[in-house]
Structures are given as C-alpha cells and as structure tokens.
Protein backbone atom coordinates (compact mmCIF):
# COMPACT_ATOMS: atom_id res chain seq x y z
CA UNK A 1 2.78 1.52 -3.04
CA UNK A 2 4.29 4.82 -4.03
CA UNK A 3 4.07 4.92 -7.82
CA UNK A 4 4.12 7.99 -10.02
CA UNK A 5 1.13 9.53 -8.17
CA UNK A 6 1.88 8.95 -4.46
CA UNK A 7 -0.83 9.50 -1.82
CA UNK A 8 -0.95 12.99 -0.32
CA UNK A 9 0.29 14.78 -3.46
CA UNK A 10 -1.52 16.72 -6.18
CA UNK A 11 0.23 15.53 -9.31
CA UNK A 12 -0.55 14.64 -12.95
CA UNK A 13 1.11 12.30 -15.49
CA UNK A 14 0.54 11.88 -19.24
CA UNK A 15 -1.52 8.71 -19.73
CA UNK A 16 -0.30 8.35 -23.33
CA UNK A 17 3.23 9.74 -22.76
CA UNK A 18 4.38 7.91 -19.66
CA UNK A 19 7.07 5.40 -20.27
CA UNK A 20 6.01 1.79 -19.89
CA UNK A 21 8.81 -0.75 -19.85
CA UNK A 22 7.74 -3.68 -22.01
CA UNK A 23 8.72 -7.35 -21.51
CA UNK A 24 7.77 -10.50 -23.28
CA UNK A 25 4.50 -12.10 -22.17
CA UNK A 26 5.01 -15.46 -20.36
CA UNK A 27 4.88 -18.24 -22.98
CA UNK A 28 2.23 -20.00 -20.95
CA UNK A 29 -0.08 -17.01 -21.49
CA UNK A 30 0.82 -16.48 -25.20
CA UNK A 31 -1.65 -17.80 -27.75
CA UNK A 32 -0.06 -16.22 -30.86
CA UNK A 33 2.47 -13.66 -31.97
CA UNK A 34 5.27 -12.25 -29.88
CA UNK A 35 3.36 -10.02 -27.46
CA UNK A 36 5.04 -7.71 -25.01
CA UNK A 37 3.47 -5.93 -22.08
CA UNK A 38 4.31 -3.64 -19.20
CA UNK A 39 2.90 -1.53 -16.36
CA UNK A 40 3.66 1.90 -14.98
CA UNK A 41 2.68 1.85 -11.37
CA UNK A 42 0.69 5.01 -10.50
CA UNK A 43 0.21 4.17 -6.79
CA UNK A 44 -2.94 3.39 -4.84
CA UNK A 45 -6.11 4.86 -3.55
CA UNK A 46 -8.60 3.40 -1.03
CA UNK A 47 -6.79 0.05 -1.05
CA UNK A 48 -6.96 -0.29 -4.86
CA UNK A 49 -4.00 -0.36 -7.27
CA UNK A 50 -3.69 2.23 -10.03
CA UNK A 51 -1.54 1.85 -13.18
CA UNK A 52 -1.07 2.14 -16.88
CA UNK A 53 -0.88 -1.14 -18.69
CA UNK A 54 0.23 -1.67 -22.33
CA UNK A 55 0.09 -4.75 -24.49
CA UNK A 56 1.56 -4.90 -28.01
CA UNK A 57 1.06 -7.20 -30.99
CA UNK A 58 -0.29 -10.71 -30.11
CA UNK A 59 -2.94 -12.75 -28.48
CA UNK A 60 -2.66 -13.60 -24.80
CA UNK A 61 -4.85 -15.18 -22.08
CA UNK A 62 -5.34 -13.90 -18.49
CA UNK A 63 -7.31 -14.49 -15.34
CA UNK A 64 -8.63 -11.06 -14.30
CA UNK A 65 -8.84 -9.43 -10.93
CA UNK A 66 -11.76 -7.10 -10.15
CA UNK A 67 -10.94 -4.06 -12.32
CA UNK A 68 -12.24 -0.97 -14.05
CA UNK A 69 -10.19 0.45 -16.96
CA UNK A 70 -10.27 3.28 -19.49
CA UNK A 71 -8.59 2.68 -22.84
CA UNK A 72 -6.16 5.51 -23.54
CA UNK A 73 -4.97 4.46 -26.99
CA UNK A 74 -5.14 1.53 -29.38
CA UNK A 75 -7.72 -1.26 -29.33
CA UNK A 76 -8.31 -4.85 -28.50
CA UNK A 77 -10.75 -7.75 -28.82
CA UNK A 78 -11.43 -9.27 -25.40
CA UNK A 79 -13.01 -12.75 -25.52
CA UNK A 80 -14.61 -13.89 -22.31
CA UNK A 81 -13.66 -17.49 -22.04
CA UNK A 82 -15.08 -18.18 -18.57
CA UNK A 83 -17.06 -15.84 -16.43
CA UNK A 84 -17.74 -16.78 -12.79
CA UNK A 85 -21.50 -17.05 -12.14
CA UNK A 86 -22.33 -16.33 -15.82
CA UNK A 87 -21.89 -19.44 -17.97
CA UNK A 88 -23.86 -17.90 -20.76
CA UNK A 89 -21.33 -15.04 -21.08
CA UNK A 90 -18.56 -17.46 -22.15
CA UNK A 91 -17.60 -16.87 -25.86
CA UNK A 92 -18.72 -13.18 -25.89
CA UNK A 93 -16.27 -10.86 -27.52
CA UNK A 94 -16.02 -7.17 -26.42
CA UNK A 95 -14.29 -4.73 -28.72
CA UNK A 96 -12.58 -1.87 -26.85
CA UNK A 97 -10.82 1.25 -28.24
CA UNK A 98 -9.63 4.70 -27.07
CA UNK A 99 -12.20 6.27 -24.78
CA UNK A 100 -13.98 3.07 -23.82
CA UNK A 101 -14.52 2.09 -20.15
CA UNK A 102 -14.82 -1.51 -19.11
CA UNK A 103 -15.40 -3.47 -15.95
CA UNK A 104 -13.81 -6.96 -15.49
CA UNK A 105 -14.91 -9.29 -12.80
CA UNK A 106 -12.33 -11.22 -10.71
CA UNK A 107 -11.79 -14.69 -11.87
CA UNK A 108 -12.92 -14.09 -15.43
CA UNK A 109 -10.71 -15.90 -17.97
CA UNK A 110 -10.02 -13.70 -21.00
CA UNK A 111 -8.26 -13.93 -24.37
CA UNK A 112 -6.91 -10.47 -25.51
CA UNK A 113 -6.17 -9.99 -29.23
CA UNK A 114 -4.22 -6.87 -30.07
CA UNK A 115 -3.10 -6.13 -33.63
CA UNK A 116 -0.95 -3.06 -32.82
CA UNK A 117 -1.32 -1.99 -29.20
CA UNK A 118 -3.67 -1.21 -26.32
CA UNK A 119 -2.85 1.13 -23.43
CA UNK A 120 -5.21 1.53 -20.49
CA UNK A 121 -5.35 3.17 -17.13
CA UNK A 122 -6.85 0.89 -14.54
CA UNK A 123 -8.16 0.74 -11.04
CA UNK A 124 -7.94 -2.80 -9.65
CA UNK A 125 -8.30 -4.68 -6.39
CA UNK A 126 -4.87 -4.92 -4.76
CA UNK A 127 -3.24 -8.33 -5.04
CA UNK A 128 -3.80 -10.48 -2.03
CA UNK A 129 -7.12 -8.76 -1.30
C-alpha cells in the first residue's frame, strides 16, 4: 500500500477536497436509486488500511470489516441488519453526519441510505486479515 500518505512521509491531504473517482455500486448491493461510490487510498498504518470513501444518492447494503470512521461531509442513515453476537441490535438505525465518529464491527450487515452524499475517512482492518 502506498496511497496518498505513504509510510515514512510527513504529508497532509484535504479530506473534503481530495478527488474520489466514483463508480456505480454493484446492482447486487443496490436497494434503491442509482448510487455511486469511490475510495481514495491513503495508505496504511500498523497493518490497517486508511482511505476516504464517498457514497452518493441511494440506498445500498454492505457487510462491514472492523472499521472506525469519521464523517467529513454529508450524512447517512445506517441500519444495522445483522450484528454478530448482538441479535438485539438488528434493526437499530444510526444517523451520522459531519464530525461524527463511528465504529463498525466485522461481519455486521448494514443498509446505508444517503440522500445527497456521505464522505468519510476510515481506518479498517486490511483485507485478508
């Protein structure tokens, strides 16, 4: 992983101004609308992946990895569909907006509803870990 913030360098990027190339969300993950999403790879630290993720206009489902994120701009409603080890959490909706910090547990099934956009910076377990 090199990304925009490679290891061993003291650098900064604009969280809200960095270009994120957007692509259509896989139809299998699209619930409604015509959502697009993209990632700007920031690199890694301590074996974790760092990046900026953006989703625009629609409702999508996902299976999460272990992740901590901070919303940079926009907002979303995140419905927890299935939470490993917490059956009572299913159906809970978390509203996030700019400035909010959230932790997602690996294996959690989610439904993200975004009216305009959400942009977040995240630290997540590296794929394959």
